């Protein structure tokens, strides 16, 4: 009986330590997770700002004068040639798709 | 165990013996340990702690909404949430309210200093907003003031990177990021926004609009150019996909910046495409000719236009009467008011009214951005109203509503419901209800094209090589209380291209254009709205993927 008692006590102690350890690790992991989540949240917020800024800088109102300054203009019918005439103009179509 | 115990053994029952008693005790203790261990495992594995925290956060009321992004049909960003610091004060921690208010006023010129001073001096409060939604640079400058009791909290704020482009359609949000107009309001109505806890940004998929930023900009620029060229007081335009009803571009000038609430509330900046109602003038003859064609007439049927039309004390005359009977086609191309009136009279009152109703011109038309504006209709319809309705007077509708009706007339004859949301390209467009026969639709396309190619057609200045433009002019005298102003007109041009199998419809409207040298002093739509449409179509057709027919 004594052996059983001692064994139970030891088992209880061992499981208590084990559980304490597990619990402690869990808390550690949880706090690490939280700080990672905060980092991710901050990164998402930064991305949102950067995307808004990029969209603002790429707004047509701003791009158009810059493009015209480079000598570009809107595509018009006179820039187009029928498919059969492409070869005659010596233009390759490989890099113009999409 | 002990000898005494052994002596009493025969007397005492087995269950009560000391040995079994201690065994029961040991078993009980073990059981308790197991229970404790089980609970510990339970707590460790199920993150009970985390969910309790979340519950306590939920109970803090937060009025702010996190909204999904709004993008155009090609995914270009039109509206997004960003985190911005908001400045508040804790009056209990403020030492010198007067000085704090004074210093803040130097940073924020628009600040109500008196109210702020009173609020900061109020020691019963612990929370006073000073300014919400600061830029990071501004927050740093406030921080540099070094006043204790001024604190920041991150809040979600809506930003519109495209500025005024699409401002009317996007609508706007209030200080708590709740949609109060336009698509923003629609997003809240369909429940796509969510409560924002701790200034978390929404992770939901963006709302994709049918608008194309590039086409919007081209339309905006062409309208701006036309306003300058013809000294117009305002302008509006629309590009509509006639098969799906998607609004690819809709612009009303002067525009609104969604970030500036005063602009949205300014009546001069009303959305002239969706919210304003106008007497559209002769472009409505498209409907009248459609009515005649549905009634069995052909484009060659003759109409008596030799005499001015009389109705009571009114006389309807043509600007340039031919002095001979016209065909239905000529009524359209010469834009004859008398001819249109005759067509309406021969169709009959009930048929005319039913046709307007069928085309959705008799009641408000709902879109995602607006519940629609009720058309202004004559209280009673007699002979004179019948005649004026035939050429677009005496009744005011929203331009988008008329565009939807016109789209149905040219797309083969099926109803179109304009939408500001992008359609799923994988799903084939549902055929709308049939409104007119394919024959009527084909004849209308034909006559619209002829109006542009005919050397005397009112729409001849709208032609664009390669894109088969068909269209109709409308020059409506603008109504003021009690009558019409002679020299103030609404010049509009309704066009579709390519006319043989239309993909798109455009509507260009110029408000109060003036006569210029380039228009030979005239203010009619054929001189201003038609050439503006030509410039527009030449510019946007390649963007819309409409192939040019080259010779």
XYZ file of C-alpha atoms in Angstrom:
649
model
C 0.000 0.000 0.000
C 2.811 2.347 0.944
C 4.438 1.732 -2.388
C 1.214 2.567 -4.123
C 0.912 5.791 -2.107
C 4.465 6.850 -2.825
C 4.028 6.027 -6.462
C 0.814 8.036 -6.624
C 2.476 10.969 -4.877
C 5.436 10.855 -7.235
C 3.136 10.573 -10.193
C 1.104 13.514 -8.982
C 4.262 15.584 -8.426
C 5.671 14.625 -11.782
C 2.442 15.455 -13.602
C 2.177 18.725 -11.702
C 5.668 19.746 -12.825
C 4.972 18.574 -16.330
C 1.737 20.500 -16.495
C 3.335 23.579 -14.984
C 6.022 23.383 -17.620
C 3.482 22.909 -20.371
C 1.387 25.765 -19.138
C 4.415 28.020 -18.904
C 5.473 27.121 -22.457
C 1.962 27.756 -23.682
C 1.989 31.224 -22.174
C 5.352 31.927 -23.736
C 4.138 30.785 -27.124
C 0.959 32.786 -26.710
C 2.793 36.005 -25.951
C 5.145 35.379 -28.882
C 2.128 34.766 -31.060
C 0.552 37.990 -29.878
C 3.644 40.014 -30.647
C 3.815 38.371 -34.085
C 0.168 39.227 -34.629
C 0.851 42.807 -33.634
C 3.747 42.899 -36.069
C 1.551 41.476 -38.808
C -1.145 44.028 -37.971
C 1.413 46.829 -38.157
C 2.698 45.482 -41.443
C -0.864 45.333 -42.798
C -1.419 48.930 -41.718
C 1.828 49.980 -43.426
C 0.856 48.097 -46.566
C -2.515 49.860 -46.585
C -0.796 53.248 -46.389
C 1.717 52.338 -49.089
C -0.990 51.010 -51.403
C -2.998 54.194 -50.916
C 0.096 56.257 -51.648
C 0.942 54.243 -54.737
C -2.626 54.583 -56.009
C -2.463 58.311 -55.302
C 0.785 58.676 -57.209
C -0.522 56.551 -60.093
C -3.795 58.460 -60.456
C -4.422 59.307 -64.111
C -4.639 63.021 -63.334
C -0.952 62.938 -62.380
C 0.291 60.317 -64.854
C -1.245 61.965 -67.913
C 0.823 65.174 -67.964
C 3.947 63.111 -67.278
C 3.137 60.729 -70.128
C 2.364 63.587 -72.490
C 5.614 65.201 -71.443
C 7.369 62.064 -72.639
C 5.700 62.475 -76.019
C 3.035 59.803 -75.496
C -0.610 60.279 -76.442
C -3.865 58.309 -76.166
C -4.204 55.414 -78.568
C -6.284 56.390 -81.591
C -7.503 54.632 -84.691
C -4.722 56.183 -86.771
C -2.169 54.313 -84.638
C -3.698 51.021 -85.679
C -2.999 49.046 -88.815
C -4.897 46.022 -90.117
C -3.465 42.656 -89.145
C -2.288 41.951 -92.693
C -0.202 45.102 -92.698
C 1.756 44.182 -89.584
C 4.390 42.177 -91.432
C 4.788 44.946 -94.002
C 5.586 47.403 -91.225
C 8.183 45.027 -89.880
C 6.650 45.061 -86.417
C 6.857 42.008 -84.234
C 3.932 41.390 -81.951
C 5.769 39.254 -79.410
C 6.113 41.865 -76.702
C 3.000 43.920 -77.252
C 0.318 41.518 -75.993
C -1.775 42.379 -72.930
C -1.327 -3.600 9.497
C -1.439 -3.728 13.381
C -2.406 -6.737 15.471
C -5.416 -4.951 16.972
C -6.818 -4.456 13.605
C -6.354 -8.072 12.834
C -8.230 -8.995 16.073
C -11.273 -6.934 15.176
C -11.213 -8.112 11.640
C -13.960 -10.744 11.966
C -16.340 -8.201 13.564
C -15.926 -5.278 11.202
C -17.177 -5.578 7.669
C -14.675 -5.566 4.832
C -15.635 -2.135 3.543
C -14.948 -0.413 6.858
C -11.554 -2.053 7.554
C -8.649 0.440 8.034
C -6.812 -1.105 5.112
C -9.680 -0.621 2.696
C -10.345 2.803 4.232
C -6.841 3.983 3.367
C -7.225 2.476 -0.062
C -10.405 4.477 -0.589
C -8.555 7.573 0.625
C -5.671 6.988 -1.761
C -8.087 6.424 -4.585
C -9.926 9.625 -3.734
C -6.712 11.659 -3.659
C -5.620 10.193 -6.983
C -8.975 11.051 -8.443
C -8.640 14.653 -7.287
C -5.150 14.928 -8.763
C -6.431 13.544 -12.015
C -9.230 16.121 -11.989
C -6.768 18.949 -11.310
C -4.414 17.699 -14.040
C -7.311 17.378 -16.447
C -8.411 20.933 -15.773
C -4.831 22.201 -16.228
C -4.534 20.437 -19.565
C -7.899 21.806 -20.515
C -6.850 25.359 -19.664
C -3.468 25.059 -21.355
C -4.766 23.595 -24.576
C -7.982 25.529 -25.128
C -6.644 29.108 -24.867
C -9.384 30.017 -22.457
C -7.387 33.095 -21.489
C -7.308 34.533 -25.008
C -11.023 34.211 -25.603
C -11.827 35.890 -22.275
C -9.770 38.886 -23.394
C -11.635 39.035 -26.691
C -14.971 38.987 -24.905
C -13.924 41.905 -22.734
C -12.887 43.820 -25.862
C -16.213 43.112 -27.494
C -18.004 44.728 -24.613
C -16.195 48.037 -25.195
C -18.466 49.939 -27.540
C -16.748 51.141 -30.685
C -18.674 53.061 -33.302
C -16.051 52.871 -36.016
C -16.475 50.551 -38.979
C -13.715 48.747 -40.872
C -14.554 48.879 -44.547
C -13.425 46.743 -47.469
C -11.404 48.432 -50.220
C -13.187 49.704 -53.301
C -11.408 48.991 -56.585
C -12.267 49.664 -60.209
C -12.953 46.867 -62.698
C -9.226 46.353 -63.238
C -8.409 46.295 -59.542
C -7.127 49.857 -59.262
C -7.632 51.256 -55.799
C -10.386 53.866 -55.352
C -10.971 53.782 -51.609
C -9.149 52.170 -48.712
C -8.899 52.281 -44.938
C -5.690 53.401 -43.265
C -4.799 53.719 -39.605
C -4.247 57.259 -38.492
C -3.536 58.655 -35.065
C -6.342 60.662 -33.525
C -5.569 63.209 -30.857
C -7.496 63.363 -27.599
C -6.898 65.030 -24.275
C -7.313 63.928 -20.674
C -8.321 67.202 -18.949
C -7.317 65.825 -15.548
C -3.719 65.583 -16.753
C -3.650 68.967 -18.474
C -1.907 71.499 -16.269
C -2.609 74.721 -18.134
C -5.715 74.442 -20.328
C -5.299 77.955 -21.799
C -1.745 77.382 -22.907
C -2.512 73.915 -24.274
C -5.420 75.271 -26.334
C -3.264 78.184 -27.516
C -0.452 75.921 -28.691
C -2.817 73.476 -30.389
C -4.428 76.360 -32.249
C -1.082 77.228 -33.833
C -0.936 73.694 -35.304
C -4.590 73.419 -36.328
C -5.766 76.688 -37.865
C -9.417 75.558 -38.084
C -9.703 74.651 -34.429
C -12.441 76.137 -32.251
C -10.144 77.450 -29.531
C -12.821 78.710 -27.160
C -14.633 75.403 -27.075
C -11.387 73.484 -26.699
C -10.255 75.708 -23.823
C -13.548 75.116 -22.046
C -13.343 71.365 -22.611
C -9.739 71.132 -21.453
C -10.517 73.067 -18.288
C -13.395 70.718 -17.449
C -11.848 68.509 -14.778
C -14.877 66.231 -14.580
C -14.020 64.750 -17.959
C -11.284 62.309 -18.782
C -11.670 62.267 -22.540
C -11.966 65.097 -25.070
C -11.395 64.688 -28.821
C -9.073 67.368 -30.148
C -8.612 66.331 -33.780
C -9.307 62.992 -35.453
C -7.311 61.472 -38.292
C -3.920 63.213 -38.173
C -1.100 62.620 -40.596
C 1.955 60.995 -38.982
C 3.878 64.244 -39.449
C 1.183 66.266 -37.678
C 1.101 63.740 -34.825
C 4.847 64.196 -34.413
C 4.475 67.974 -34.205
C 1.794 67.634 -31.519
C 4.072 65.216 -29.695
C 6.881 67.760 -29.909
C 4.758 70.330 -28.074
C 5.432 68.180 -25.021
C 2.107 68.938 -23.347
C 1.174 66.246 -20.817
C -2.381 64.991 -21.130
C -2.424 65.031 -24.949
C -2.706 61.432 -26.083
C -3.079 59.523 -29.338
C -5.210 56.582 -30.276
C -5.055 54.814 -33.638
C -8.268 55.057 -35.604
C -9.376 53.814 -38.981
C -9.883 56.526 -41.576
C -11.132 56.239 -45.136
C -8.913 57.644 -47.883
C -9.632 58.152 -51.556
C -6.368 58.001 -53.494
C -7.992 58.988 -56.801
C -9.236 62.313 -55.420
C -12.270 63.669 -57.256
C -12.271 60.898 -59.862
C -15.395 58.842 -59.210
C -16.220 60.941 -56.162
C -19.919 61.085 -56.940
C -20.230 57.329 -57.222
C -18.062 56.436 -54.252
C -20.124 58.667 -51.988
C -18.640 59.358 -48.592
C -18.362 58.225 -44.975
C -18.940 60.040 -41.698
C -16.433 60.572 -38.877
C -17.028 57.005 -37.640
C -16.311 55.550 -41.081
C -19.969 54.720 -41.725
C -21.131 55.046 -45.317
C -23.627 57.864 -45.771
C -23.804 58.118 -49.564
C -23.031 56.332 -52.814
C -21.232 53.001 -52.968
C -19.999 53.516 -49.401
C -23.567 53.500 -48.175
C -24.358 50.467 -50.325
C -21.432 48.588 -48.738
C -22.972 49.104 -45.300
C -26.406 48.111 -46.560
C -25.192 44.749 -47.837
C -23.226 44.243 -44.609
C -19.772 44.182 -46.196
C -18.315 46.435 -43.507
C -17.702 45.303 -39.934
C -17.174 46.821 -36.514
C -13.526 47.792 -36.085
C -12.012 46.722 -32.759
C -8.680 48.223 -31.891
C -8.435 49.969 -35.279
C -8.066 46.666 -37.115
C -8.319 46.959 -40.883
C -10.928 44.916 -42.682
C -9.620 41.676 -44.181
C -12.606 41.259 -46.477
C -12.359 41.054 -50.244
C -12.483 44.422 -52.048
C -15.704 45.620 -53.659
C -15.076 45.675 -57.402
C -16.905 48.388 -59.306
C -17.829 48.346 -62.979
C -15.998 51.654 -63.439
C -12.732 51.836 -65.347
C -10.428 54.498 -63.949
C -8.792 55.107 -67.332
C -12.131 55.621 -69.110
C -13.379 57.742 -66.214
C -10.350 59.988 -66.547
C -10.688 60.263 -70.325
C -14.369 61.188 -69.960
C -13.562 63.660 -67.200
C -10.873 65.324 -69.298
C -12.999 65.535 -72.436
C -15.853 67.066 -70.441
C -13.476 69.541 -68.826
C -12.103 70.442 -72.241
C -15.614 70.899 -73.626
C -16.582 73.119 -70.698
C -13.632 75.359 -71.454
C -14.142 75.323 -75.238
C -17.857 76.079 -75.120
C -17.846 78.028 -71.825
C -20.392 75.608 -70.367
C -21.527 75.950 -66.760
C -21.457 72.208 -66.166
C -21.073 68.896 -67.916
C -21.871 65.256 -67.385
C -21.180 62.054 -69.238
C -21.745 58.345 -69.114
C -20.285 55.255 -70.785
C -22.547 52.232 -70.463
C -22.100 48.622 -71.578
C -25.329 48.051 -73.516
C -25.348 44.270 -72.954
C -24.592 44.005 -69.250
C -25.693 47.402 -67.993
C -22.302 47.984 -66.388
C -21.508 51.684 -66.032
C -17.906 51.883 -67.220
C -17.632 55.606 -66.599
C -19.892 58.226 -65.126
C -18.676 61.759 -64.581
C -20.448 64.903 -63.465
C -18.646 68.217 -63.373
C -18.069 70.077 -61.122
C -16.998 66.958 -59.250
C -16.837 66.133 -55.571
C -13.966 64.968 -53.417
C -15.320 62.224 -51.114
C -12.981 63.451 -48.389
C -14.631 66.888 -48.323
C -18.161 66.662 -46.933
C -19.059 70.247 -47.898
C -18.569 69.441 -51.580
C -20.978 66.511 -51.484
C -23.626 68.700 -49.853
C -23.215 71.565 -52.330
C -26.305 71.567 -54.602
C -24.188 72.901 -57.489
C -22.161 69.692 -57.336
C -25.108 67.297 -57.541
C -24.454 64.120 -59.541
C -26.033 65.142 -62.847
C -25.999 61.573 -64.154
C -27.655 59.673 -61.317
C -29.452 62.194 -59.122
C -30.427 65.187 -61.270
C -33.476 65.093 -63.530
C -33.528 67.007 -66.800
C -35.699 67.557 -69.806
C -33.437 65.854 -72.276
C -34.864 67.266 -75.481
C -34.541 65.675 -78.882
C -32.577 62.589 -77.828
C -35.975 61.382 -76.585
C -37.051 61.209 -80.254
C -35.242 57.879 -80.224
C -38.048 56.632 -77.975
C -40.744 58.231 -80.139
C -39.377 56.696 -83.334
C -39.101 53.343 -81.532
C -42.760 53.688 -80.547
C -43.715 54.341 -84.189
C -41.638 51.393 -85.436
C -43.186 49.104 -82.813
C -46.567 50.317 -84.017
C -45.837 48.881 -87.451
C -44.378 51.930 -89.220
C -41.140 51.677 -91.183
C -38.383 54.269 -91.617
C -39.913 55.064 -95.031
C -43.455 55.697 -93.685
C -44.555 59.242 -94.432
C -45.324 61.817 -91.762
C -47.148 65.074 -92.433
C -44.771 67.843 -91.409
C -46.007 70.533 -93.788
C -47.968 72.451 -91.181
C -46.952 73.539 -87.661
C -48.718 71.473 -84.998
C -51.427 73.300 -83.067
C -52.550 72.328 -79.574
C -54.687 74.855 -77.751
C -52.782 78.131 -77.566
C -49.468 76.450 -78.406
C -47.928 76.058 -81.814
C -45.106 73.593 -82.387
C -42.815 74.507 -85.256
C -39.570 73.159 -86.644
C -36.389 75.200 -86.580
C -35.707 74.504 -90.255
C -39.014 73.266 -91.763
C -38.631 71.312 -94.998
C -42.111 72.344 -96.118
C -42.932 68.843 -97.328
C -43.945 65.522 -95.764
C -41.027 63.601 -94.256
C -40.296 59.928 -93.789
C -39.907 58.594 -90.234
C -36.173 58.395 -90.928
C -36.054 62.054 -91.949
C -37.949 63.077 -88.811
C -35.092 61.513 -86.848
C -32.215 62.842 -88.950
C -33.633 66.374 -89.262
C -34.802 66.194 -85.640
C -38.279 67.445 -86.527
C -40.430 68.371 -83.543
C -43.554 68.444 -85.691
C -42.773 64.996 -87.073
C -42.123 63.538 -83.619
C -45.351 65.092 -82.369
C -47.269 63.578 -85.277
C -45.771 60.154 -84.585
C -46.851 60.360 -80.937
C -50.347 61.507 -81.870
C -50.787 58.688 -84.343
C -49.586 56.113 -81.786
C -52.133 57.347 -79.276
C -51.959 58.524 -75.678
C -52.190 55.153 -73.971
C -49.615 53.477 -76.216
C -47.183 56.364 -75.695
C -47.552 56.302 -71.914
C -47.308 52.507 -71.772
C -44.124 52.658 -73.854
C -42.502 55.153 -71.478
C -43.503 52.908 -68.591
C -42.121 49.821 -70.306
C -38.778 51.573 -70.836
C -38.646 52.510 -67.146
C -38.934 56.256 -67.765
C -42.133 56.709 -65.770
C -40.794 56.007 -62.260
C -37.535 56.343 -60.316
C -34.736 53.977 -61.282
C -32.805 52.422 -58.431
C -29.049 51.881 -58.634
C -26.503 50.852 -56.027
C -25.517 54.463 -55.471
C -28.938 56.062 -55.282
C -32.554 55.114 -54.615
C -33.307 57.057 -57.793
C -35.044 60.364 -58.345
C -38.726 60.465 -59.227
C -39.142 61.773 -62.801
C -41.057 65.030 -63.156
C -44.062 64.242 -65.283
C -46.962 66.375 -66.437
C -49.875 66.152 -64.013
C -52.286 65.499 -66.850
C -51.534 64.326 -70.319
C -53.446 65.942 -73.109
C -52.657 66.635 -76.746
C -49.964 69.242 -76.008
C -48.205 67.029 -73.439
C -48.320 64.143 -75.884
C -46.554 66.273 -78.476
C -43.925 67.736 -76.114
C -43.145 64.344 -74.557
C -42.392 63.120 -78.075
C -39.467 65.526 -78.363
C -38.312 65.356 -74.778
C -39.958 68.298 -73.095
C -42.490 68.472 -70.282
C -40.860 65.541 -68.547
C -37.576 65.301 -66.672
C -35.745 62.048 -65.976
C -32.291 61.152 -64.715
C -29.785 60.764 -67.568
C -28.743 57.288 -66.410
C -32.365 56.234 -66.606
C -32.656 57.474 -70.163
C -29.340 55.830 -71.043
C -30.690 52.500 -69.737
C -33.787 52.851 -71.932
C -31.669 53.791 -74.952
C -29.322 50.854 -74.304
C -32.301 48.506 -74.429
C -33.452 50.084 -77.700
C -30.109 49.539 -79.448
C -28.881 46.252 -77.941
C -31.427 44.118 -79.766
C -34.373 45.130 -77.647
C -33.836 43.627 -74.189
C -34.030 45.482 -70.872
C -30.843 46.729 -69.234
C -30.439 47.430 -65.515
C -27.521 49.829 -65.004
C -25.129 48.704 -62.304
C -22.017 50.190 -60.730
C -20.699 46.787 -59.661
C -18.453 44.674 -61.875
C -20.100 41.570 -63.214
C -18.519 38.185 -62.796
C -17.016 37.637 -66.263
C -17.355 33.858 -65.871
C -21.149 34.074 -65.754
C -22.757 34.806 -69.135
C -24.922 37.944 -68.935
C -28.578 37.190 -68.295
C -30.867 38.304 -71.117
C -33.155 41.052 -69.938
C -36.876 41.236 -70.549
C -37.751 41.921 -74.195
C -38.881 45.543 -74.614
C -38.882 46.038 -78.381
C -38.529 43.680 -81.324
C -35.097 42.945 -82.830
C -36.390 44.612 -86.028
C -37.122 47.893 -84.243
C -33.721 47.790 -82.565
C -31.943 47.153 -85.872
C -33.820 50.011 -87.579
C -32.952 52.385 -84.714
C -29.267 51.482 -84.951
C -29.475 52.030 -88.683
C -31.088 55.455 -88.391
C -28.683 56.521 -85.605
C -25.775 55.592 -87.842
C -27.372 57.418 -90.777
C -27.761 60.524 -88.588
C -23.958 60.577 -88.266
C -22.984 59.645 -91.836
C -25.602 61.793 -93.607
C -24.000 65.111 -94.662
C -27.062 66.953 -93.334
C -27.465 64.717 -90.252
C -27.446 66.595 -86.947
C -24.856 64.163 -85.594
C -22.346 64.361 -88.448
C -19.653 65.923 -86.236
C -19.663 62.839 -83.994
C -18.168 60.496 -86.560
C -14.954 58.682 -85.683
C -13.153 56.761 -88.403
C -13.175 53.047 -87.656
C -15.742 52.950 -84.870
C -19.107 53.242 -86.664
C -20.623 55.814 -84.348
C -24.389 56.249 -84.412
C -26.170 58.896 -82.402
C -28.752 61.566 -81.765
C -28.448 65.186 -80.753
C -30.608 66.938 -78.217
C -30.715 70.658 -77.510
C -33.210 71.361 -74.745
C -34.035 74.782 -73.456
C -33.475 74.684 -69.740
C -36.555 75.078 -67.612
C -36.667 77.757 -64.967
C -39.655 78.464 -62.768
C -42.425 79.690 -64.983
C -40.943 78.997 -68.377
C -37.833 78.409 -70.415
C -34.664 80.438 -70.827
C -34.041 81.020 -74.506
C -30.281 81.108 -74.524
C -29.678 78.536 -71.756
C -29.746 75.063 -73.191
C -28.804 71.564 -72.223
C -26.924 70.195 -75.230
C -26.616 66.438 -75.220
C -25.474 63.703 -77.534
C -26.461 60.078 -77.198
C -24.189 57.732 -79.133
C -23.631 54.040 -79.563
C -20.756 52.212 -81.171
C -20.146 50.176 -83.230
C -23.604 50.876 -84.644
C -23.958 47.529 -86.466
C -23.558 45.573 -83.220
C -23.300 48.001 -80.310
C -21.089 47.308 -77.320
C -21.253 50.677 -75.625
C -23.431 53.702 -75.305
C -22.186 57.162 -74.440
C -24.113 60.171 -73.269
C -22.468 63.591 -73.214
C -24.314 66.534 -71.692
C -23.183 70.159 -71.714
C -25.045 72.636 -69.539
C -25.482 76.183 -70.851
C -22.783 76.158 -73.538
C -22.129 79.533 -75.207
C -21.790 80.270 -78.900
C -18.140 80.326 -79.951
C -16.190 80.936 -83.130
C -15.641 77.174 -83.430
C -19.404 76.577 -83.272
C -20.216 79.418 -85.695
C -21.938 81.118 -82.798
C -24.419 78.285 -82.321
C -25.284 76.514 -79.098
C -26.914 73.411 -80.583
C -25.722 69.960 -79.560
C -24.552 69.111 -83.080
C -21.945 71.877 -82.675
C -20.669 71.065 -79.175
C -21.865 67.783 -77.661
C -21.437 65.850 -80.924
C -17.755 66.754 -81.527
C -17.066 66.163 -77.817
C -18.535 62.679 -78.209
C -16.281 62.068 -81.223
C -13.203 62.984 -79.193
C -14.414 60.820 -76.335
C -15.095 57.735 -78.431
C -11.821 58.036 -80.317
C -10.040 58.104 -76.994
C -11.933 55.453 -75.026
C -12.774 52.864 -77.700
C -9.239 51.378 -77.609
C -9.412 51.324 -73.786
C -12.735 49.502 -73.965
C -11.335 46.893 -76.316
C -13.613 47.775 -79.217
C -11.751 46.781 -82.381
C -11.428 49.508 -84.994
C -12.685 48.687 -88.459
C -9.796 49.791 -90.611
C -9.920 50.283 -94.332
